[in-house]
CSV table of C-alpha atoms in Angstrom, one decimal:
chain,number,residue,atom,x,y,z
A,141,MET,CA,8.4,30.9,17.7
A,142,THR,CA,12.0,31.4,16.9
A,143,SER,CA,12.0,28.7,14.3
A,144,LEU,CA,8.9,30.2,12.7
A,145,LEU,CA,10.5,33.6,12.5
A,146,ILE,CA,13.6,32.1,11.0
A,147,GLY,CA,11.7,30.2,8.4
A,148,VAL,CA,9.1,32.8,7.5
A,149,VAL,CA,11.1,36.1,7.8
A,150,LEU,CA,14.9,35.6,8.1
A,151,ILE,CA,15.4,33.0,5.4
A,152,PRO,CA,13.3,34.8,2.7
A,153,ILE,CA,15.2,38.1,3.5
A,154,LEU,CA,18.6,36.4,3.1
A,155,VAL,CA,17.5,34.7,-0.2
A,156,ILE,CA,16.3,38.1,-1.6
A,157,MET,CA,19.6,39.8,-0.5
A,158,TRP,CA,21.6,36.9,-2.1
A,159,LEU,CA,19.8,37.2,-5.4
A,160,ALA,CA,20.1,41.0,-5.5
A,161,VAL,CA,23.8,40.8,-4.9
A,162,ALA,CA,24.1,38.0,-7.5
A,163,GLU,CA,22.2,40.1,-10.1
A,164,ALA,CA,24.4,43.1,-9.4
A,165,ALA,CA,27.6,41.1,-9.7
A,166,THR,CA,26.7,39.3,-12.9
A,167,ALA,CA,25.2,42.3,-14.7
A,168,PRO,CA,28.6,43.9,-15.8
A,169,ILE,CA,29.7,40.6,-17.4
A,170,ARG,CA,29.7,41.0,-21.2
A,171,ARG,CA,29.9,37.4,-22.3
A,172,ARG,CA,26.3,36.3,-22.3
A,173,ARG,CA,26.9,32.6,-22.0
A,174,ILE,CA,29.1,33.1,-18.9
A,175,GLN,CA,26.6,35.5,-17.5
A,176,GLU,CA,23.7,33.1,-17.9
A,177,ARG,CA,25.6,30.3,-16.3
A,178,LEU,CA,26.6,32.4,-13.3
A,179,ARG,CA,23.1,33.7,-12.9
A,180,ALA,CA,21.6,30.2,-13.1
A,181,GLY,CA,24.1,29.0,-10.5
A,182,ALA,CA,23.3,31.9,-8.2
A,183,TRP,CA,19.5,31.4,-8.5
A,184,ILE,CA,19.8,27.6,-7.9
A,185,ALA,CA,22.2,28.0,-5.0
A,186,PRO,CA,19.5,28.7,-2.3
A,187,THR,CA,17.5,25.7,-3.4
A,188,THR,CA,20.6,23.5,-3.4
A,189,ALA,CA,21.5,24.7,0.1
A,190,VAL,CA,18.0,23.9,1.4
A,191,LEU,CA,17.9,20.5,-0.2
A,192,GLY,CA,21.4,19.7,1.1
A,193,THR,CA,20.3,20.7,4.6
A,194,VAL,CA,16.9,19.0,4.6
A,195,LEU,CA,17.6,15.9,2.5
A,196,LEU,CA,21.3,15.2,1.9
A,197,TYR,CA,22.6,15.8,5.4
A,198,PRO,CA,20.1,13.6,7.2
A,199,THR,CA,20.6,10.9,4.7
A,200,ALA,CA,24.4,11.0,5.0
A,201,TYR,CA,24.0,11.1,8.8
A,202,SER,CA,21.8,8.0,8.7
A,203,VAL,CA,24.3,6.1,6.5
A,204,VAL,CA,27.1,6.9,8.9
A,205,LYS,CA,25.2,6.0,12.0
A,206,SER,CA,24.0,2.7,10.5
A,207,PHE,CA,27.5,1.4,11.1
A,208,TYR,CA,27.4,2.2,14.8
A,209,GLY,CA,25.8,0.7,17.8
A,210,ALA,CA,22.6,1.7,19.7
A,211,ASN,CA,24.2,4.7,21.3
A,212,GLY,CA,25.7,5.9,18.0
A,213,SER,CA,29.3,5.9,19.4
A,214,SER,CA,30.6,2.3,19.0
A,215,PHE,CA,31.5,1.1,15.5
A,216,VAL,CA,29.8,-2.3,14.7
A,217,GLY,CA,30.4,-2.5,10.9
A,218,PHE,CA,27.6,-4.3,9.0
A,219,ASP,CA,26.0,-5.9,12.2
A,220,ASN,CA,23.0,-3.6,11.9
A,221,TYR,CA,22.4,-4.7,8.3
A,222,THR,CA,22.9,-8.4,9.3
A,223,TYR,CA,20.2,-7.8,11.9
A,224,ILE,CA,17.7,-6.7,9.2
A,225,PHE,CA,17.9,-10.1,7.5
A,226,THR,CA,18.3,-12.4,10.5
A,227,ASP,CA,16.0,-11.0,13.2
A,228,SER,CA,12.6,-12.8,13.1
A,229,THR,CA,10.7,-9.6,14.0
A,230,VAL,CA,12.3,-7.6,11.2
A,231,LEU,CA,11.6,-10.5,8.8
A,232,GLY,CA,7.9,-10.3,9.7
A,233,VAL,CA,8.1,-6.5,9.1
A,234,LEU,CA,9.6,-7.1,5.6
A,235,LYS,CA,6.8,-9.7,4.9
A,236,ASN,CA,4.2,-7.1,5.8
A,237,ASN,CA,5.8,-4.5,3.5
A,238,LEU,CA,5.8,-7.1,0.7
A,239,ILE,CA,2.1,-7.7,1.3
A,240,TRP,CA,1.5,-3.9,1.1
A,241,VAL,CA,3.6,-3.6,-2.1
A,242,VAL,CA,1.7,-6.3,-3.9
A,243,LEU,CA,-1.9,-6.1,-2.6
A,244,PHE,CA,-2.1,-2.3,-2.2
A,245,THR,CA,-0.6,-1.6,-5.6
A,246,VAL,CA,-2.7,-4.2,-7.4
A,247,ALA,CA,-5.9,-3.1,-5.6
A,248,THR,CA,-5.5,0.6,-6.1
A,249,THR,CA,-4.4,0.4,-9.7
A,250,GLY,CA,-7.0,-2.2,-10.5
A,251,VAL,CA,-9.9,-0.2,-8.9
A,252,GLY,CA,-8.7,3.0,-10.6
A,253,LEU,CA,-8.5,1.2,-14.0
A,254,VAL,CA,-11.9,-0.5,-13.8
A,255,VAL,CA,-13.7,2.7,-12.6
A,256,ALA,CA,-11.9,4.9,-15.3
A,257,ILE,CA,-12.9,2.5,-18.1
A,258,CYS,CA,-16.5,2.0,-16.9
A,259,ALA,CA,-17.1,5.6,-16.0
A,260,ASP,CA,-16.0,6.7,-19.5
A,261,ARG,CA,-18.9,4.8,-21.0
A,262,VAL,CA,-21.8,6.2,-18.9
A,263,ARG,CA,-23.7,9.5,-18.9
A,264,TYR,CA,-23.2,10.0,-15.2
A,265,GLU,CA,-19.4,10.0,-15.4
A,266,ARG,CA,-19.0,13.2,-13.5
A,267,LEU,CA,-21.0,11.9,-10.6
A,268,ALA,CA,-19.1,8.6,-10.5
A,269,MET,CA,-15.7,10.4,-10.6
A,270,THR,CA,-16.9,12.8,-7.9
A,271,LEU,CA,-17.9,9.9,-5.6
A,272,VAL,CA,-14.5,8.1,-6.2
A,273,MET,CA,-12.5,11.3,-5.6
A,274,LEU,CA,-14.3,12.4,-2.4
A,275,PRO,CA,-12.1,10.2,-0.1
A,276,THR,CA,-9.0,11.8,-1.4
A,277,ALA,CA,-10.0,15.0,0.3
A,278,ILE,CA,-9.7,13.2,3.7
A,279,SER,CA,-6.3,13.1,5.4
A,280,LEU,CA,-4.9,9.7,6.2
A,281,SER,CA,-5.1,10.6,9.9
A,282,ALA,CA,-8.8,11.2,9.6
A,283,THR,CA,-9.2,8.0,7.5
A,284,ALA,CA,-7.5,6.0,10.3
A,285,VAL,CA,-10.0,7.4,12.8
A,286,ILE,CA,-13.0,6.7,10.5
A,287,PHE,CA,-12.0,3.1,9.9
A,288,GLN,CA,-11.2,2.5,13.6
A,289,LEU,CA,-14.9,3.3,14.2
A,290,MET,CA,-16.0,1.3,11.3
A,291,TYR,CA,-13.9,-1.7,12.4
A,292,ARG,CA,-15.0,-1.4,16.0
A,293,TYR,CA,-15.6,-4.9,17.4
A,294,GLN,CA,-17.9,-6.0,20.2
A,295,PRO,CA,-18.2,-9.5,21.7
A,296,ALA,CA,-20.3,-11.9,19.5
A,297,ASP,CA,-23.3,-11.7,21.8
A,298,ALA,CA,-23.3,-7.9,21.9
A,299,LYS,CA,-24.7,-5.4,19.4
A,300,GLN,CA,-22.1,-4.4,16.9
A,301,THR,CA,-21.6,-0.7,16.6
A,302,GLY,CA,-18.9,-0.8,13.9
A,303,THR,CA,-20.2,-0.6,10.3
A,304,VAL,CA,-18.0,-3.3,8.9
A,305,SER,CA,-18.5,-5.7,11.9
A,306,ALA,CA,-22.3,-5.1,11.8
A,307,LEU,CA,-22.4,-6.0,8.1
A,308,ALA,CA,-20.2,-9.0,8.6
A,309,ALA,CA,-22.4,-10.3,11.3
A,310,LEU,CA,-25.3,-10.5,8.8
A,311,ILE,CA,-23.3,-12.8,6.5
A,312,PRO,CA,-23.6,-16.5,7.3
A,313,GLY,CA,-20.3,-18.1,8.1
A,314,VAL,CA,-18.4,-14.8,8.4
A,315,GLY,CA,-19.7,-13.0,11.5
A,316,SER,CA,-18.2,-10.1,13.3
A,317,GLN,CA,-14.4,-10.0,13.5
A,318,ALA,CA,-11.8,-8.1,15.4
A,319,TRP,CA,-10.6,-6.6,12.1
A,320,VAL,CA,-7.7,-4.6,13.5
A,321,GLN,CA,-6.9,-6.5,16.6
A,322,ASN,CA,-6.6,-9.8,14.8
A,323,PRO,CA,-3.0,-10.3,13.7
A,324,SER,CA,-4.1,-12.3,10.6
A,325,LEU,CA,-6.5,-9.5,9.5
A,326,SER,CA,-4.9,-6.3,10.7
A,327,THR,CA,-2.6,-5.6,7.7
A,328,TYR,CA,-5.4,-6.4,5.2
A,329,SER,CA,-7.9,-4.2,7.0
A,330,ILE,CA,-5.5,-1.2,7.0
A,331,ILE,CA,-4.7,-1.8,3.3
A,332,PHE,CA,-8.4,-1.7,2.5
A,333,ALA,CA,-8.7,1.7,4.3
A,334,SER,CA,-5.7,3.0,2.3
A,335,VAL,CA,-7.1,1.8,-1.0
A,336,TRP,CA,-10.3,3.7,-0.2
A,337,VAL,CA,-8.3,6.9,0.0
A,338,HIS,CA,-5.9,6.4,-2.9
A,339,ALA,CA,-8.1,4.9,-5.5
A,340,GLY,CA,-9.5,8.3,-6.5
A,341,ILE,CA,-6.1,9.7,-7.6
A,342,ALA,CA,-5.4,6.5,-9.6
A,343,THR,CA,-8.8,6.8,-11.2
A,344,VAL,CA,-8.4,10.4,-12.3
A,345,ILE,CA,-5.0,9.7,-13.9
A,346,LEU,CA,-6.1,6.6,-15.7
A,347,SER,CA,-9.4,8.3,-16.8
A,348,ALA,CA,-7.3,11.0,-18.5
A,349,ALA,CA,-5.3,8.3,-20.2
A,350,VAL,CA,-8.5,6.5,-21.3
A,351,LYS,CA,-9.8,9.7,-23.0
A,352,ALA,CA,-6.5,10.0,-24.8
A,353,VAL,CA,-6.8,6.7,-26.5
A,354,PRO,CA,-7.3,7.5,-30.3
A,355,ALA,CA,-10.9,7.1,-31.3
A,356,GLU,CA,-9.8,5.9,-34.7
A,357,LEU,CA,-8.1,2.8,-33.3
A,358,VAL,CA,-11.3,1.9,-31.4
A,359,GLU,CA,-13.5,2.4,-34.4
A,360,ALA,CA,-11.2,0.4,-36.6
A,361,ALA,CA,-11.2,-2.5,-34.2
A,362,ARG,CA,-15.0,-2.4,-34.0
A,363,VAL,CA,-15.2,-2.3,-37.9
A,364,ASP,CA,-13.0,-5.4,-37.9
A,365,GLY,CA,-15.6,-7.2,-35.7
A,366,ALA,CA,-14.0,-6.9,-32.3
A,367,ASN,CA,-16.3,-6.9,-29.3
A,368,GLY,CA,-15.9,-4.8,-26.2
A,369,LEU,CA,-13.6,-7.2,-24.4
A,370,ARG,CA,-11.3,-7.6,-27.4
A,371,VAL,CA,-11.2,-3.8,-27.9
A,372,MET,CA,-10.2,-3.4,-24.3
A,373,ARG,CA,-7.6,-6.2,-24.5
A,374,HIS,CA,-5.9,-5.3,-27.8
A,375,VAL,CA,-6.5,-1.5,-28.1
A,376,THR,CA,-7.3,0.2,-24.8
A,377,LEU,CA,-5.0,-1.7,-22.4
A,378,PRO,CA,-1.9,-1.4,-24.6
A,379,ALA,CA,-2.5,2.3,-25.0
A,380,LEU,CA,-3.0,2.7,-21.2
A,381,TRP,CA,0.1,0.6,-20.3
A,382,PRO,CA,2.6,3.5,-19.8
A,383,THR,CA,0.1,5.3,-17.5
A,384,ILE,CA,-0.6,2.1,-15.6
A,385,VAL,CA,3.1,1.6,-15.0
A,386,VAL,CA,3.4,5.2,-13.7
A,387,VAL,CA,0.4,4.8,-11.4
A,388,GLY,CA,1.6,1.4,-10.2
A,389,THR,CA,5.1,2.5,-9.4
A,390,THR,CA,3.8,5.5,-7.6
A,391,GLU,CA,1.6,3.2,-5.4
A,392,VAL,CA,4.6,0.9,-4.8
A,393,ILE,CA,6.6,3.9,-3.4
A,394,TYR,CA,3.7,4.8,-1.1
A,395,ALA,CA,3.4,1.2,0.0
A,396,LEU,CA,7.1,1.0,0.9
A,397,LYS,CA,7.1,4.1,3.1
A,398,VAL,CA,3.6,3.9,4.5
A,399,PHE,CA,3.5,5.1,8.1
A,400,ASP,CA,0.8,7.4,9.4
A,401,ILE,CA,-2.3,5.3,8.9
A,402,ILE,CA,-0.6,2.3,10.5
A,403,TYR,CA,0.7,4.3,13.4
A,404,ILE,CA,-2.7,5.7,14.2
A,405,MET,CA,-4.7,2.6,13.7
A,406,THR,CA,-2.4,0.0,15.4
A,407,GLY,CA,0.9,1.6,16.2
A,408,GLY,CA,2.5,-1.4,14.5
A,409,SER,CA,0.8,-3.8,16.9
A,410,TYR,CA,-1.2,-6.9,16.0
A,411,ASP,CA,1.4,-8.0,13.4
A,412,SER,CA,0.9,-4.8,11.3
A,413,ASP,CA,4.4,-3.4,11.6
A,414,VAL,CA,6.2,-2.2,8.5
A,415,ILE,CA,9.6,-0.7,7.9
A,416,SER,CA,8.7,2.9,8.6
A,417,THR,CA,6.8,2.1,11.8
A,418,HIS,CA,9.6,-0.2,12.9
A,419,VAL,CA,12.2,2.6,12.4
A,420,TYR,CA,10.1,4.7,14.8
A,421,THR,CA,9.9,1.9,17.3
A,422,GLU,CA,13.7,1.3,17.2
A,423,LEU,CA,14.6,5.0,17.4
A,424,PHE,CA,12.1,6.4,19.9
A,425,LEU,CA,11.0,3.3,22.0
A,426,ALA,CA,14.0,1.0,21.9
A,427,ASN,CA,16.5,4.0,21.7
A,428,ASP,CA,18.6,2.0,19.2
A,429,LEU,CA,20.0,4.6,16.7
A,430,GLY,CA,22.0,2.0,14.8
A,431,HIS,CA,19.1,-0.4,14.0
A,432,ALA,CA,16.9,2.6,13.1
A,433,SER,CA,19.5,4.1,10.8
A,434,ALA,CA,20.1,0.8,9.1
A,435,LEU,CA,16.4,0.3,8.5
A,436,ALA,CA,16.0,3.9,7.2
A,437,VAL,CA,19.0,3.4,4.8
A,438,PHE,CA,17.6,0.1,3.6
A,439,LEU,CA,14.2,1.7,2.9
A,440,VAL,CA,15.9,4.5,0.9
A,441,VAL,CA,17.8,1.8,-1.1
A,442,LEU,CA,14.5,0.1,-1.9
A,443,VAL,CA,12.7,3.2,-2.9
A,444,MET,CA,15.4,5.0,-5.0
A,445,PRO,CA,15.4,2.6,-8.0
A,446,ILE,CA,11.6,2.7,-8.2
A,447,VAL,CA,11.7,6.6,-8.1
A,448,ALA,CA,14.3,6.7,-10.9
A,449,PHE,CA,12.2,4.3,-13.0
A,450,ASN,CA,9.1,6.3,-12.4
A,451,ILE,CA,10.8,9.6,-13.4
A,452,ARG,CA,11.9,7.9,-16.7
A,453,GLN,CA,8.4,6.8,-17.4
A,454,LEU,CA,7.0,10.2,-16.7
A,455,ARG,CA,9.4,11.8,-19.1
A,456,LYS,CA,8.4,9.3,-21.8
C-alpha cells in the first residue's frame, strides 16, 4: 500500500512541483536559446531520474556483482563469466537459446510474411487477418496454460485428452507424445506455442508493408511477362526486405529474453532452460548472485547490438 501511494500520489505531485518551479525559474531568462535548453533539461530530468533508478542502477549493480562470488561479498574476477562458457548445463542453456533465436524468428517471420502476402490477394482479407490476430489478445501466461492442456499426454493405451496428443495418435507412425515432458521435444513444443501468439503482430506489420509496395512496379513486371512467383521474388520481397529485417530482429530480441511461457509450462525442466529462466534458477533457487548477475550481463550484451541495429532500421 505504501509503494502504491508513493507511485500514484507522491511521485506525480513531486514532478508537478518540480516542473512548476522550473517554469518559474526559466521564465525571466531573456535569451531564448538558453531558456529553451534549460526548460528542456528541466522537463527531461524526471524521466532521466526514473530511467536511472529503474534501468541504469540495476544494470550497474549486476555488472559489479558479476565479479563477486555467490554471496556477493568475495571478489572472484572473471570466474563467473568463465563458468558461462565451460559449465555443461549453461552450454545446454545457450544451445536452447540459439534454437529459439533461429527457429522462432524464422517461423514467426515466415508465417507472418506468407499470411500477409496471401491475405492481400483474397476478398476475405479482413476475416483472415482477424483470425491471425486473435491469439495476440491472449497473454503468454494464458497461452502457456492453454497449450499445457493441448499437450496433455496420457499413456498409449489410455484415451488422449490433449488436443495435440489426440490428433497425433490418429497419424500412423507418430502416435501420442509427451510433448512437454520429453527433453527432445519440449523446446520445440514451447516455440510452437509462442509462434501461435506472435505471428499475428508480424502479419500486421508485414501486411502494411505489402500494401505499400508501389502498384506501378507490380504492373510493370506483369507487362514484361513476369508470373506471380517472379513478381514476388524480384519486386515484392525486395520492397519488403527492410520491414522483414525489423520484424526479424524484433523476434530475435524476444527469443533471447523469453521467460514467462517457459517458466509456466516447464519451469526450465525437461531440457527447456534458457538464459532468462536459468538466471531465475541461479538467483532464487541456487542463491548464487554471482552466476545470476554474470548471466544477466551476458544477456544484455547479446541484446544491445540487436536493439541498436533495430533502432537504425526503424529510423530508415
